[in-house]
Amino acid sequence: MHESVTVHAVKAYNQLGALMPASTSDALHEFIAIAEHGQVSAAADELRVSQPTLSRRLRRLEASLGAALFDRRGHRLELTAAGRILLDHARRASAELDTARRRIADLANPALGTVRLGFLHSFGSWLVPRLIREFRATEPRVAFTLAQDAASTITDRVLDGTLDLGIVSPRPHATGVAWTQLIEQQLALAVPDEHPLAARQAVDLAEVAAEPFITMHQGYGMRRILEEHCATAGFRPRITFETSELLTIAGMVAAGLGVALMPIEQHPLLPEGLVQVPLAGARATRDVGLVRSAAAPLPPAARAFHEFVIARPGQTEKLSSPRGW
């Protein structure tokens, strides 16, 4: 069943190629680059071709499809309705072909494969480097392509096949995701050191219902965790600042601009003046886990890494170091 999905995607790709210039793969790759940059010149720099050459290829592509793909607005290119349709299909077809190429290469030598791994920014300084170092001690020739983003984005990319695996928190609500829990992190209320609660041993979130909160943007795991815990405590948080980095949240809290819900950390870059008061309650933790698509088989290198991570002896003790973020 899974093989047929890839076969159908490649057939669709080839059918699309019948409408396009001879090098379909190159044409789609160039179109995607132009769409992402919004400029032919920037895309040409990335692709290392001349701007006139890329412009000619774009005109040829539009002529073969019989539709304009971009509207020219000054120095920017904006996708037309036809362009948006093509971009959606081009990305999926390109991802399928990339996966097919990697899987064929892995058949020859799984130890030379590449693992496409996505994870939250906060795991990039400790958890992910630790896992990769230990894995490469036994599989030194496996390469990694790394991506950092919000938990929801990482999960979406695992489901659409552009990533093999993701390390996220909390457990996604999305269907079609296979989840393996790795660790739990204790949650804390982050406050400035002069805050009345800074000397407490534990705090109930309801005690700060009237305080301004600093948190992550929508789509990030800690934003969902904050909203769920506040709902359990019976209030809706008054959010005054949003960001995409936990260290930025820590700095804003230390500056006295609000309070925040964070995993307990002793990260060396945490600012002076920040106090983390453990959150009271039996479920005052966040789950950190490994996600993959439940429907698609993993390529050999990614499967080897997945099996290594979930089989590590004493993984919880090793990964939940108080120095880790």
C-alpha positions as protocol buffer text, in pm:
chain_id: "A"
residue {
  index: 1
  type: MET
  ca { x: 0 y: 0 z: 0 }
}
residue {
  index: 2
  type: HIS
  ca { x: 277 y: 243 z: 98 }
}
residue {
  index: 3
  type: GLU
  ca { x: 476 y: 170 z: -218 }
}
residue {
  index: 4
  type: SER
  ca { x: 170 y: 248 z: -431 }
}
residue {
  index: 5
  type: VAL
  ca { x: 146 y: 596 z: -278 }
}
residue {
  index: 6
  type: THR
  ca { x: 495 y: 677 z: -401 }
}
residue {
  index: 7
  type: VAL
  ca { x: 430 y: 514 z: -739 }
}
residue {
  index: 8
  type: HIS
  ca { x: 113 y: 722 z: -787 }
}
residue {
  index: 9
  type: ALA
  ca { x: 300 y: 1039 z: -694 }
}
residue {
  index: 10
  type: VAL
  ca { x: 578 y: 964 z: -943 }
}
residue {
  index: 11
  type: LYS
  ca { x: 318 y: 887 z: -1214 }
}
residue {
  index: 12
  type: ALA
  ca { x: 148 y: 1219 z: -1143 }
}
residue {
  index: 13
  type: TYR
  ca { x: 487 y: 1388 z: -1159 }
}
residue {
  index: 14
  type: ASN
  ca { x: 559 y: 1230 z: -1499 }
}
residue {
  index: 15
  type: GLN
  ca { x: 215 y: 1326 z: -1629 }
}
residue {
  index: 16
  type: LEU
  ca { x: 286 y: 1682 z: -1524 }
}
residue {
  index: 17
  type: GLY
  ca { x: 619 y: 1650 z: -1705 }
}
residue {
  index: 18
  type: ALA
  ca { x: 438 y: 1583 z: -2033 }
}
residue {
  index: 19
  type: LEU
  ca { x: 321 y: 1945 z: -2021 }
}
residue {
  index: 20
  type: MET
  ca { x: 663 y: 2084 z: -1935 }
}
residue {
  index: 21
  type: PRO
  ca { x: 1014 y: 2115 z: -2079 }
}
residue {
  index: 22
  type: ALA
  ca { x: 1230 y: 1804 z: -2099 }
}
residue {
  index: 23
  type: SER
  ca { x: 1395 y: 1843 z: -1759 }
}
residue {
  index: 24
  type: THR
  ca { x: 1083 y: 1830 z: -1543 }
}
residue {
  index: 25
  type: SER
  ca { x: 1269 y: 1789 z: -1218 }
}
residue {
  index: 26
  type: ASP
  ca { x: 1488 y: 2093 z: -1288 }
}
residue {
  index: 27
  type: ALA
  ca { x: 1191 y: 2300 z: -1402 }
}
residue {
  index: 28
  type: LEU
  ca { x: 997 y: 2231 z: -1084 }
}
residue {
  index: 29
  type: HIS
  ca { x: 1301 y: 2291 z: -867 }
}
residue {
  index: 30
  type: GLU
  ca { x: 1359 y: 2628 z: -1033 }
}
residue {
  index: 31
  type: PHE
  ca { x: 990 y: 2721 z: -1005 }
}
residue {
  index: 32
  type: ILE
  ca { x: 987 y: 2638 z: -632 }
}
residue {
  index: 33
  type: ALA
  ca { x: 1300 y: 2850 z: -575 }
}
residue {
  index: 34
  type: ILE
  ca { x: 1146 y: 3151 z: -756 }
}
residue {
  index: 35
  type: ALA
  ca { x: 820 y: 3112 z: -560 }
}
residue {
  index: 36
  type: GLU
  ca { x: 1002 y: 3094 z: -225 }
}
residue {
  index: 37
  type: HIS
  ca { x: 1227 y: 3394 z: -295 }
}
residue {
  index: 38
  type: GLY
  ca { x: 968 y: 3605 z: -475 }
}
residue {
  index: 39
  type: GLN
  ca { x: 1245 y: 3724 z: -706 }
}
residue {
  index: 40
  type: VAL
  ca { x: 1416 y: 3573 z: -1008 }
}
residue {
  index: 41
  type: SER
  ca { x: 1750 y: 3730 z: -914 }
}
residue {
  index: 42
  type: ALA
  ca { x: 1759 y: 3577 z: -565 }
}
residue {
  index: 43
  type: ALA
  ca { x: 1650 y: 3239 z: -700 }
}
residue {
  index: 44
  type: ALA
  ca { x: 1917 y: 3258 z: -971 }
}
residue {
  index: 45
  type: ASP
  ca { x: 2183 y: 3323 z: -707 }
}
residue {
  index: 46
  type: GLU
  ca { x: 2069 y: 3020 z: -509 }
}
residue {
  index: 47
  type: LEU
  ca { x: 2055 y: 2798 z: -818 }
}
residue {
  index: 48
  type: ARG
  ca { x: 2381 y: 2938 z: -957 }
}
residue {
  index: 49
  type: VAL
  ca { x: 2241 y: 3023 z: -1297 }
}
residue {
  index: 50
  type: SER
  ca { x: 2220 y: 3360 z: -1468 }
}
residue {
  index: 51
  type: GLN
  ca { x: 1909 y: 3569 z: -1417 }
}
residue {
  index: 52
  type: PRO
  ca { x: 1832 y: 3593 z: -1794 }
}
residue {
  index: 53
  type: THR
  ca { x: 1859 y: 3214 z: -1824 }
}
residue {
  index: 54
  type: LEU
  ca { x: 1621 y: 3157 z: -1533 }
}
residue {
  index: 55
  type: SER
  ca { x: 1377 y: 3418 z: -1667 }
}
residue {
  index: 56
  type: ARG
  ca { x: 1370 y: 3241 z: -2004 }
}
residue {
  index: 57
  type: ARG
  ca { x: 1304 y: 2907 z: -1837 }
}
residue {
  index: 58
  type: LEU
  ca { x: 1020 y: 3056 z: -1636 }
}
residue {
  index: 59
  type: ARG
  ca { x: 860 y: 3201 z: -1951 }
}
residue {
  index: 60
  type: ARG
  ca { x: 899 y: 2862 z: -2121 }
}
residue {
  index: 61
  type: LEU
  ca { x: 734 y: 2690 z: -1826 }
}
residue {
  index: 62
  type: GLU
  ca { x: 442 y: 2935 z: -1827 }
}
residue {
  index: 63
  type: ALA
  ca { x: 403 y: 2893 z: -2206 }
}
residue {
  index: 64
  type: SER
  ca { x: 399 y: 2513 z: -2177 }
}
residue {
  index: 65
  type: LEU
  ca { x: 129 y: 2529 z: -1910 }
}
residue {
  index: 66
  type: GLY
  ca { x: -69 y: 2800 z: -2086 }
}
residue {
  index: 67
  type: ALA
  ca { x: -98 y: 3006 z: -1768 }
}
residue {
  index: 68
  type: ALA
  ca { x: 84 y: 3287 z: -1593 }
}
residue {
  index: 69
  type: LEU
  ca { x: 238 y: 3161 z: -1269 }
}
residue {
  index: 70
  type: PHE
  ca { x: 335 y: 3499 z: -1121 }
}
residue {
  index: 71
  type: ASP
  ca { x: 209 y: 3854 z: -1110 }
}
residue {
  index: 72
  type: ARG
  ca { x: 490 y: 4110 z: -1137 }
}
residue {
  index: 73
  type: ARG
  ca { x: 454 y: 4374 z: -864 }
}
residue {
  index: 74
  type: GLY
  ca { x: 754 y: 4601 z: -877 }
}
residue {
  index: 75
  type: HIS
  ca { x: 1060 y: 4399 z: -784 }
}
residue {
  index: 76
  type: ARG
  ca { x: 849 y: 4119 z: -630 }
}
residue {
  index: 77
  type: LEU
  ca { x: 678 y: 3823 z: -788 }
}
residue {
  index: 78
  type: GLU
  ca { x: 349 y: 3705 z: -640 }
}
residue {
  index: 79
  type: LEU
  ca { x: 196 y: 3369 z: -723 }
}
residue {
  index: 80
  type: THR
  ca { x: -120 y: 3365 z: -931 }
}
residue {
  index: 81
  type: ALA
  ca { x: -397 y: 3114 z: -862 }
}
residue {
  index: 82
  type: ALA
  ca { x: -234 y: 2880 z: -1117 }
}
residue {
  index: 83
  type: GLY
  ca { x: 103 y: 2935 z: -952 }
}
residue {
  index: 84
  type: ARG
  ca { x: -30 y: 2844 z: -608 }
}
residue {
  index: 85
  type: ILE
  ca { x: -179 y: 2521 z: -747 }
}
residue {
  index: 86
  type: LEU
  ca { x: 147 y: 2429 z: -918 }
}
residue {
  index: 87
  type: LEU
  ca { x: 355 y: 2511 z: -609 }
}
residue {
  index: 88
  type: ASP
  ca { x: 147 y: 2282 z: -390 }
}
residue {
  index: 89
  type: HIS
  ca { x: 180 y: 1989 z: -631 }
}
residue {
  index: 90
  type: ALA
  ca { x: 542 y: 2064 z: -717 }
}
residue {
  index: 91
  type: ARG
  ca { x: 649 y: 2054 z: -353 }
}
residue {
  index: 92
  type: ARG
  ca { x: 473 y: 1723 z: -294 }
}
residue {
  index: 93
  type: ALA
  ca { x: 607 y: 1567 z: -614 }
}
residue {
  index: 94
  type: SER
  ca { x: 959 y: 1692 z: -540 }
}
residue {
  index: 95
  type: ALA
  ca { x: 944 y: 1553 z: -186 }
}
residue {
  index: 96
  type: GLU
  ca { x: 823 y: 1215 z: -314 }
}
residue {
  index: 97
  type: LEU
  ca { x: 1101 y: 1195 z: -573 }
}
residue {
  index: 98
  type: ASP
  ca { x: 1362 y: 1299 z: -316 }
}
residue {
  index: 99
  type: THR
  ca { x: 1235 y: 1025 z: -85 }
}
residue {
  index: 100
  type: ALA
  ca { x: 1245 y: 772 z: -368 }
}
residue {
  index: 101
  type: ARG
  ca { x: 1603 y: 867 z: -455 }
}
residue {
  index: 102
  type: ARG
  ca { x: 1711 y: 838 z: -92 }
}
residue {
  index: 103
  type: ARG
  ca { x: 1541 y: 503 z: -44 }
}
residue {
  index: 104
  type: ILE
  ca { x: 1698 y: 363 z: -360 }
}
residue {
  index: 105
  type: ALA
  ca { x: 2039 y: 487 z: -245 }
}
residue {
  index: 106
  type: ASP
  ca { x: 1980 y: 339 z: 101 }
}
residue {
  index: 107
  type: LEU
  ca { x: 1908 y: -1 z: -53 }
}
residue {
  index: 108
  type: ALA
  ca { x: 2266 y: -11 z: -176 }
}
residue {
  index: 109
  type: ASN
  ca { x: 2409 y: 88 z: 164 }
}
residue {
  index: 110
  type: PRO
  ca { x: 2181 y: 181 z: 456 }
}
residue {
  index: 111
  type: ALA
  ca { x: 2483 y: 297 z: 657 }
}
residue {
  index: 112
  type: LEU
  ca { x: 2533 y: 579 z: 405 }
}
residue {
  index: 113
  type: GLY
  ca { x: 2175 y: 710 z: 422 }
}
residue {
  index: 114
  type: THR
  ca { x: 2047 y: 1046 z: 545 }
}
residue {
  index: 115
  type: VAL
  ca { x: 1807 y: 1107 z: 833 }
}
residue {
  index: 116
  type: ARG
  ca { x: 1581 y: 1412 z: 798 }
}
residue {
  index: 117
  type: LEU
  ca { x: 1517 y: 1516 z: 1157 }
}
residue {
  index: 118
  type: GLY
  ca { x: 1306 y: 1805 z: 1282 }
}
residue {
  index: 119
  type: PHE
  ca { x: 1296 y: 1933 z: 1640 }
}
residue {
  index: 120
  type: LEU
  ca { x: 1211 y: 2227 z: 1862 }
}
residue {
  index: 121
  type: HIS
  ca { x: 1469 y: 2505 z: 1888 }
}
residue {
  index: 122
  type: SER
  ca { x: 1514 y: 2440 z: 2259 }
}
residue {
  index: 123
  type: PHE
  ca { x: 1635 y: 2083 z: 2193 }
}
residue {
  index: 124
  type: GLY
  ca { x: 1914 y: 2200 z: 1962 }
}
residue {
  index: 125
  type: SER
  ca { x: 2167 y: 2272 z: 2237 }
}
residue {
  index: 126
  type: TRP
  ca { x: 2148 y: 1944 z: 2427 }
}
residue {
  index: 127
  type: LEU
  ca { x: 1900 y: 1669 z: 2338 }
}
residue {
  index: 128
  type: VAL
  ca { x: 1951 y: 1639 z: 1962 }
}
residue {
  index: 129
  type: PRO
  ca { x: 2333 y: 1672 z: 1965 }
}
residue {
  index: 130
  type: ARG
  ca { x: 2350 y: 1408 z: 2239 }
}
residue {
  index: 131
  type: LEU
  ca { x: 2133 y: 1160 z: 2047 }
}
residue {
  index: 132
  type: ILE
  ca { x: 2318 y: 1210 z: 1719 }
}
residue {
  index: 133
  type: ARG
  ca { x: 2660 y: 1178 z: 1884 }
}
residue {
  index: 134
  type: GLU
  ca { x: 2565 y: 848 z: 2047 }
}
residue {
  index: 135
  type: PHE
  ca { x: 2406 y: 713 z: 1729 }
}
residue {
  index: 136
  type: ARG
  ca { x: 2702 y: 807 z: 1510 }
}
residue {
  index: 137
  type: ALA
  ca { x: 2933 y: 621 z: 1745 }
}
residue {
  index: 138
  type: THR
  ca { x: 2783 y: 305 z: 1592 }
}
residue {
  index: 139
  type: GLU
  ca { x: 2677 y: 442 z: 1249 }
}
residue {
  index: 140
  type: PRO
  ca { x: 2941 y: 706 z: 1169 }
}
residue {
  index: 141
  type: ARG
  ca { x: 2857 y: 739 z: 798 }
}
residue {
  index: 142
  type: VAL
  ca { x: 2489 y: 823 z: 839 }
}
residue {
  index: 143
  type: ALA
  ca { x: 2426 y: 1189 z: 758 }
}
residue {
  index: 144
  type: PHE
  ca { x: 2159 y: 1417 z: 908 }
}
residue {
  index: 145
  type: THR
  ca { x: 1955 y: 1701 z: 761 }
}
residue {
  index: 146
  type: LEU
  ca { x: 1824 y: 1907 z: 1052 }
}
residue {
  index: 147
  type: ALA
  ca { x: 1524 y: 2142 z: 1070 }
}
residue {
  index: 148
  type: GLN
  ca { x: 1406 y: 2350 z: 1367 }
}
residue {
  index: 149
  type: ASP
  ca { x: 1055 y: 2490 z: 1394 }
}
residue {
  index: 150
  type: ALA
  ca { x: 732 y: 2493 z: 1594 }
}
residue {
  index: 151
  type: ALA
  ca { x: 592 y: 2159 z: 1710 }
}
residue {
  index: 152
  type: SER
  ca { x: 292 y: 2183 z: 1477 }
}
residue {
  index: 153
  type: THR
  ca { x: 514 y: 2259 z: 1176 }
}
residue {
  index: 154
  type: ILE
  ca { x: 750 y: 1971 z: 1253 }
}
residue {
  index: 155
  type: THR
  ca { x: 452 y: 1735 z: 1285 }
}
residue {
  index: 156
  type: ASP
  ca { x: 304 y: 1857 z: 955 }
}
residue {
  index: 157
  type: ARG
  ca { x: 637 y: 1802 z: 779 }
}
residue {
  index: 158
  type: VAL
  ca { x: 664 y: 1449 z: 918 }
}
residue {
  index: 159
  type: LEU
  ca { x: 315 y: 1377 z: 787 }
}
residue {
  index: 160
  type: ASP
  ca { x: 378 y: 1525 z: 441 }
}
residue {
  index: 161
  type: GLY
  ca { x: 703 y: 1331 z: 404 }
}
residue {
  index: 162
  type: THR
  ca { x: 952 y: 1618 z: 400 }
}
residue {
  index: 163
  type: LEU
  ca { x: 1089 y: 1499 z: 736 }
}
residue {
  index: 164
  type: ASP
  ca { x: 1145 y: 1141 z: 850 }
}
residue {
  index: 165
  type: LEU
  ca { x: 1126 y: 1204 z: 1225 }
}
residue {
  index: 166
  type: GLY
  ca { x: 1051 y: 1482 z: 1471 }
}
residue {
  index: 167
  type: ILE
  ca { x: 1127 y: 1545 z: 1837 }
}
residue {
  index: 168
  type: VAL
  ca { x: 844 y: 1756 z: 1976 }
}
residue {
  index: 169
  type: SER
  ca { x: 649 y: 1848 z: 2286 }
}
residue {
  index: 170
  type: PRO
  ca { x: 371 y: 1794 z: 2380 }
}
residue {
  index: 171
  type: ARG
  ca { x: 221 y: 1489 z: 2208 }
}
residue {
  index: 172
  type: PRO
  ca { x: 54 y: 1608 z: 1885 }
}
residue {
  index: 173
  type: HIS
  ca { x: -323 y: 1593 z: 1843 }
}
residue {
  index: 174
  type: ALA
  ca { x: -284 y: 1524 z: 1469 }
}
residue {
  index: 175
  type: THR
  ca { x: -402 y: 1190 z: 1337 }
}
residue {
  index: 176
  type: GLY
  ca { x: -165 y: 964 z: 1150 }
}
residue {
  index: 177
  type: VAL
  ca { x: 125 y: 1030 z: 1387 }
}
residue {
  index: 178
  type: ALA
  ca { x: 311 y: 755 z: 1573 }
}
residue {
  index: 179
  type: TRP
  ca { x: 446 y: 883 z: 1907 }
}
residue {
  index: 180
  type: THR
  ca { x: 712 y: 742 z: 2141 }
}
residue {
  index: 181
  type: GLN
  ca { x: 766 y: 931 z: 2465 }
}
residue {
  index: 182
  type: LEU
  ca { x: 1129 y: 996 z: 2553 }
}
residue {
  index: 183
  type: ILE
  ca { x: 1129 y: 1209 z: 2870 }
}
residue {
  index: 184
  type: GLU
  ca { x: 920 y: 1430 z: 3097 }
}
residue {
  index: 185
  type: GLN
  ca { x: 1032 y: 1777 z: 3198 }
}
residue {
  index: 186
  type: GLN
  ca { x: 908 y: 1945 z: 3515 }
}
residue {
  index: 187
  type: LEU
  ca { x: 724 y: 2270 z: 3447 }
}
residue {
  index: 188
  type: ALA
  ca { x: 783 y: 2590 z: 3639 }
}
residue {
  index: 189
  type: LEU
  ca { x: 644 y: 2939 z: 3666 }
}
residue {
  index: 190
  type: ALA
  ca { x: 922 y: 3175 z: 3559 }
}
residue {
  index: 191
  type: VAL
  ca { x: 921 y: 3504 z: 3752 }
}
residue {
  index: 192
  type: PRO
  ca { x: 1169 y: 3788 z: 3811 }
}
residue {
  index: 193
  type: ASP
  ca { x: 1371 y: 3750 z: 4130 }
}
residue {
  index: 194
  type: GLU
  ca { x: 1188 y: 4039 z: 4302 }
}
residue {
  index: 195
  type: HIS
  ca { x: 845 y: 3881 z: 4242 }
}
residue {
  index: 196
  type: PRO
  ca { x: 645 y: 3793 z: 4558 }
}
residue {
  index: 197
  type: LEU
  ca { x: 635 y: 3425 z: 4452 }
}
residue {
  index: 198
  type: ALA
  ca { x: 1008 y: 3396 z: 4381 }
}
residue {
  index: 199
  type: ALA
  ca { x: 1084 y: 3244 z: 4722 }
}
residue {
  index: 200
  type: ARG
  ca { x: 810 y: 2981 z: 4706 }
}
residue {
  index: 201
  type: GLN
  ca { x: 884 y: 2607 z: 4684 }
}
residue {
  index: 202
  type: ALA
  ca { x: 589 y: 2552 z: 4449 }
}
residue {
  index: 203
  type: VAL
  ca { x: 309 y: 2755 z: 4299 }
}
residue {
  index: 204
  type: ASP
  ca { x: -40 y: 2694 z: 4168 }
}
residue {
  index: 205
  type: LEU
  ca { x: -95 y: 2855 z: 3828 }
}
residue {
  index: 206
  type: ALA
  ca { x: -426 y: 3002 z: 3946 }
}
residue {
  index: 207
  type: GLU
  ca { x: -229 y: 3231 z: 4181 }
}
residue {
  index: 208
  type: VAL
  ca { x: -101 y: 3430 z: 3882 }
}
residue {
  index: 209
  type: ALA
  ca { x: -426 y: 3445 z: 3684 }
}
residue {
  index: 210
  type: ALA
  ca { x: -415 y: 3827 z: 3686 }
}
residue {
  index: 211
  type: GLU
  ca { x: -49 y: 3852 z: 3580 }
}
residue {
  index: 212
  type: PRO
  ca { x: 67 y: 3936 z: 3225 }
}
residue {
  index: 213
  type: PHE
  ca { x: 209 y: 3628 z: 3050 }
}
residue {
  index: 214
  type: ILE
  ca { x: 497 y: 3599 z: 2805 }
}
residue {
  index: 215
  type: THR
  ca { x: 474 y: 3293 z: 2583 }
}
residue {
  index: 216
  type: MET
  ca { x: 543 y: 3134 z: 2245 }
}
residue {
  index: 217
  type: HIS
  ca { x: 355 y: 3201 z: 1922 }
}
residue {
  index: 218
  type: GLN
  ca { x: 58 y: 2987 z: 1825 }
}
residue {
  index: 219
  type: GLY
  ca { x: 169 y: 2651 z: 1688 }
}
residue {
  index: 220
  type: TYR
  ca { x: 452 y: 2613 z: 1940 }
}
residue {
  index: 221
  type: GLY
  ca { x: 427 y: 2337 z: 2198 }
}
residue {
  index: 222
  type: MET
  ca { x: 474 y: 2555 z: 2505 }
}
residue {
  index: 223
  type: ARG
  ca { x: 189 y: 2782 z: 2388 }
}
residue {
  index: 224
  type: ARG
  ca { x: -47 y: 2485 z: 2383 }
}
residue {
  index: 225
  type: ILE
  ca { x: 81 y: 2366 z: 2721 }
}
residue {
  index: 226
  type: LEU
  ca { x: 24 y: 2711 z: 2873 }
}
residue {
  index: 227
  type: GLU
  ca { x: -330 y: 2738 z: 2739 }
}
residue {
  index: 228
  type: GLU
  ca { x: -421 y: 2385 z: 2854 }
}
residue {
  index: 229
  type: HIS
  ca { x: -283 y: 2437 z: 3206 }
}
residue {
  index: 230
  type: CYS
  ca { x: -451 y: 2776 z: 3239 }
}
residue {
  index: 231
  type: ALA
  ca { x: -783 y: 2625 z: 3128 }
}
residue {
  index: 232
  type: THR
  ca { x: -743 y: 2355 z: 3392 }
}
residue {
  index: 233
  type: ALA
  ca { x: -673 y: 2628 z: 3649 }
}
residue {
  index: 234
  type: GLY
  ca { x: -991 y: 2807 z: 3545 }
}
residue {
  index: 235
  type: PHE
  ca { x: -865 y: 3118 z: 3366 }
}
residue {
  index: 236
  type: ARG
  ca { x: -752 y: 3248 z: 3028 }
}
residue {
  index: 237
  type: PRO
  ca { x: -400 y: 3395 z: 3028 }
}
residue {
  index: 238
  type: ARG
  ca { x: -352 y: 3762 z: 2948 }
}
residue {
  index: 239
  type: ILE
  ca { x: -73 y: 3740 z: 2694 }
}
residue {
  index: 240
  type: THR
  ca { x: 132 y: 4057 z: 2646 }
}
residue {
  index: 241
  type: PHE
  ca { x: 436 y: 3928 z: 2455 }
}
residue {
  index: 242
  type: GLU
  ca { x: 479 y: 3640 z: 2208 }
}
residue {
  index: 243
  type: THR
  ca { x: 803 y: 3502 z: 2066 }
}
residue {
  index: 244
  type: SER
  ca { x: 954 y: 3187 z: 1914 }
}
residue {
  index: 245
  type: GLU
  ca { x: 1245 y: 3135 z: 2156 }
}
residue {
  index: 246
  type: LEU
  ca { x: 1244 y: 3019 z: 2518 }
}
residue {
  index: 247
  type: LEU
  ca { x: 1560 y: 3220 z: 2589 }
}
residue {
  index: 248
  type: THR
  ca { x: 1382 y: 3536 z: 2476 }
}
residue {
  index: 249
  type: ILE
  ca { x: 1095 y: 3455 z: 2711 }
}
residue {
  index: 250
  type: ALA
  ca { x: 1345 y: 3407 z: 2994 }
}
residue {
  index: 251
  type: GLY
  ca { x: 1504 y: 3744 z: 2922 }
}
residue {
  index: 252
  type: MET
  ca { x: 1168 y: 3923 z: 2913 }
}
residue {
  index: 253
  type: VAL
  ca { x: 1065 y: 3767 z: 3244 }
}
residue {
  index: 254
  type: ALA
  ca { x: 1397 y: 3858 z: 3407 }
}
residue {
  index: 255
  type: ALA
  ca { x: 1340 y: 4216 z: 3293 }
}
residue {
  index: 256
  type: GLY
  ca { x: 1012 y: 4223 z: 3488 }
}
residue {
  index: 257
  type: LEU
  ca { x: 781 y: 4232 z: 3185 }
}
residue {
  index: 258
  type: GLY
  ca { x: 563 y: 3939 z: 3289 }
}
residue {
  index: 259
  type: VAL
  ca { x: 561 y: 3576 z: 3399 }
}
residue {
  index: 260
  type: ALA
  ca { x: 586 y: 3260 z: 3192 }
}
residue {
  index: 261
  type: LEU
  ca { x: 535 y: 2886 z: 3199 }
}
residue {
  index: 262
  type: MET
  ca { x: 860 y: 2707 z: 3113 }
}
residue {
  index: 263
  type: PRO
  ca { x: 1032 y: 2372 z: 3159 }
}
residue {
  index: 264
  type: ILE
  ca { x: 1268 y: 2385 z: 3457 }
}
residue {
  index: 265
  type: GLU
  ca { x: 1616 y: 2466 z: 3330 }
}
residue {
  index: 266
  type: GLN
  ca { x: 1966 y: 2539 z: 3450 }
}
residue {
  index: 267
  type: HIS
  ca { x: 2077 y: 2644 z: 3103 }
}
residue {
  index: 268
  type: PRO
  ca { x: 2404 y: 2843 z: 3107 }
}
residue {
  index: 269
  type: LEU
  ca { x: 2248 y: 3120 z: 2896 }
}
residue {
  index: 270
  type: LEU
  ca { x: 1953 y: 3180 z: 3128 }
}
residue {
  index: 271
  type: PRO
  ca { x: 1965 y: 3544 z: 3240 }
}
residue {
  index: 272
  type: GLU
  ca { x: 2038 y: 3665 z: 3590 }
}
residue {
  index: 273
  type: GLY
  ca { x: 1728 y: 3769 z: 3778 }
}
residue {
  index: 274
  type: LEU
  ca { x: 1516 y: 3477 z: 3655 }
}
residue {
  index: 275
  type: VAL
  ca { x: 1362 y: 3240 z: 3910 }
}
residue {
  index: 276
  type: GLN
  ca { x: 1183 y: 2917 z: 3817 }
}
residue {
  index: 277
  type: VAL
  ca { x: 927 y: 2812 z: 4077 }
}
residue {
  index: 278
  type: PRO
  ca { x: 809 y: 2450 z: 4029 }
}
residue {
  index: 279
  type: LEU
  ca { x: 446 y: 2420 z: 3928 }
}
residue {
  index: 280
  type: ALA
  ca { x: 229 y: 2232 z: 4177 }
}
residue {
  index: 281
  type: GLY
  ca { x: 19 y: 1936 z: 4068 }
}
residue {
  index: 282
  type: ALA
  ca { x: 57 y: 1577 z: 3954 }
}
residue {
  index: 283
  type: ARG
  ca { x: 73 y: 1665 z: 3583 }
}
residue {
  index: 284
  type: ALA
  ca { x: 301 y: 1966 z: 3607 }
}
residue {
  index: 285
  type: THR
  ca { x: 527 y: 1828 z: 3334 }
}
residue {
  index: 286
  type: ARG
  ca { x: 567 y: 1836 z: 2960 }
}
residue {
  index: 287
  type: ASP
  ca { x: 611 y: 1519 z: 2756 }
}
residue {
  index: 288
  type: VAL
  ca { x: 891 y: 1510 z: 2500 }
}
residue {
  index: 289
  type: GLY
  ca { x: 868 y: 1244 z: 2232 }
}
residue {
  index: 290
  type: LEU
  ca { x: 971 y: 1114 z: 1892 }
}
residue {
  index: 291
  type: VAL
  ca { x: 715 y: 1130 z: 1609 }
}
residue {
  index: 292
  type: ARG
  ca { x: 698 y: 961 z: 1270 }
}
residue {
  index: 293
  type: SER
  ca { x: 426 y: 896 z: 1016 }
}
residue {
  index: 294
  type: ALA
  ca { x: 212 y: 597 z: 1112 }
}
residue {
  index: 295
  type: ALA
  ca { x: 132 y: 532 z: 745 }
}
residue {
  index: 296
  type: ALA
  ca { x: 467 y: 559 z: 566 }
}
residue {
  index: 297
  type: PRO
  ca { x: 763 y: 324 z: 623 }
}
residue {
  index: 298
  type: LEU
  ca { x: 1086 y: 486 z: 733 }
}
residue {
  index: 299
  type: PRO
  ca { x: 1392 y: 472 z: 505 }
}
residue {
  index: 300
  type: PRO
  ca { x: 1661 y: 237 z: 644 }
}
residue {
  index: 301
  type: ALA
  ca { x: 1884 y: 507 z: 795 }
}
residue {
  index: 302
  type: ALA
  ca { x: 1590 y: 683 z: 963 }
}
residue {
  index: 303
  type: ARG
  ca { x: 1453 y: 350 z: 1085 }
}
residue {
  index: 304
  type: ALA
  ca { x: 1792 y: 266 z: 1237 }
}
residue {
  index: 305
  type: PHE
  ca { x: 1803 y: 601 z: 1419 }
}
residue {
  index: 306
  type: HIS
  ca { x: 1443 y: 563 z: 1538 }
}
residue {
  index: 307
  type: GLU
  ca { x: 1512 y: 215 z: 1675 }
}
residue {
  index: 308
  type: PHE
  ca { x: 1833 y: 336 z: 1841 }
}
residue {
  index: 309
  type: VAL
  ca { x: 1660 y: 626 z: 2020 }
}
residue {
  index: 310
  type: ILE
  ca { x: 1364 y: 429 z: 2154 }
}
residue {
  index: 311
  type: ALA
  ca { x: 1583 y: 136 z: 2262 }
}
residue {
  index: 312
  type: ARG
  ca { x: 1845 y: 335 z: 2454 }
}
residue {
  index: 313
  type: PRO
  ca { x: 1889 y: 182 z: 2800 }
}
residue {
  index: 314
  type: GLY
  ca { x: 1804 y: 426 z: 3080 }
}
residue {
  index: 315
  type: GLN
  ca { x: 1706 y: 688 z: 2823 }
}
residue {
  index: 316
  type: THR
  ca { x: 1495 y: 890 z: 3067 }
}
residue {
  index: 317
  type: GLU
  ca { x: 1774 y: 928 z: 3320 }
}
residue {
  index: 318
  type: LYS
  ca { x: 2031 y: 1014 z: 3054 }
}
residue {
  index: 319
  type: LEU
  ca { x: 1820 y: 1265 z: 2866 }
}
residue {
  index: 320
  type: SER
  ca { x: 1659 y: 1451 z: 3154 }
}
residue {
  index: 321
  type: SER
  ca { x: 1980 y: 1610 z: 3277 }
}
residue {
  index: 322
  type: PRO
  ca { x: 1916 y: 1926 z: 3482 }
}
residue {
  index: 323
  type: ARG
  ca { x: 2166 y: 2102 z: 3256 }
}
residue {
  index: 324
  type: GLY
  ca { x: 1967 y: 2017 z: 2946 }
}
residue {
  index: 325
  type: TRP
  ca { x: 1735 y: 2246 z: 2758 }
}
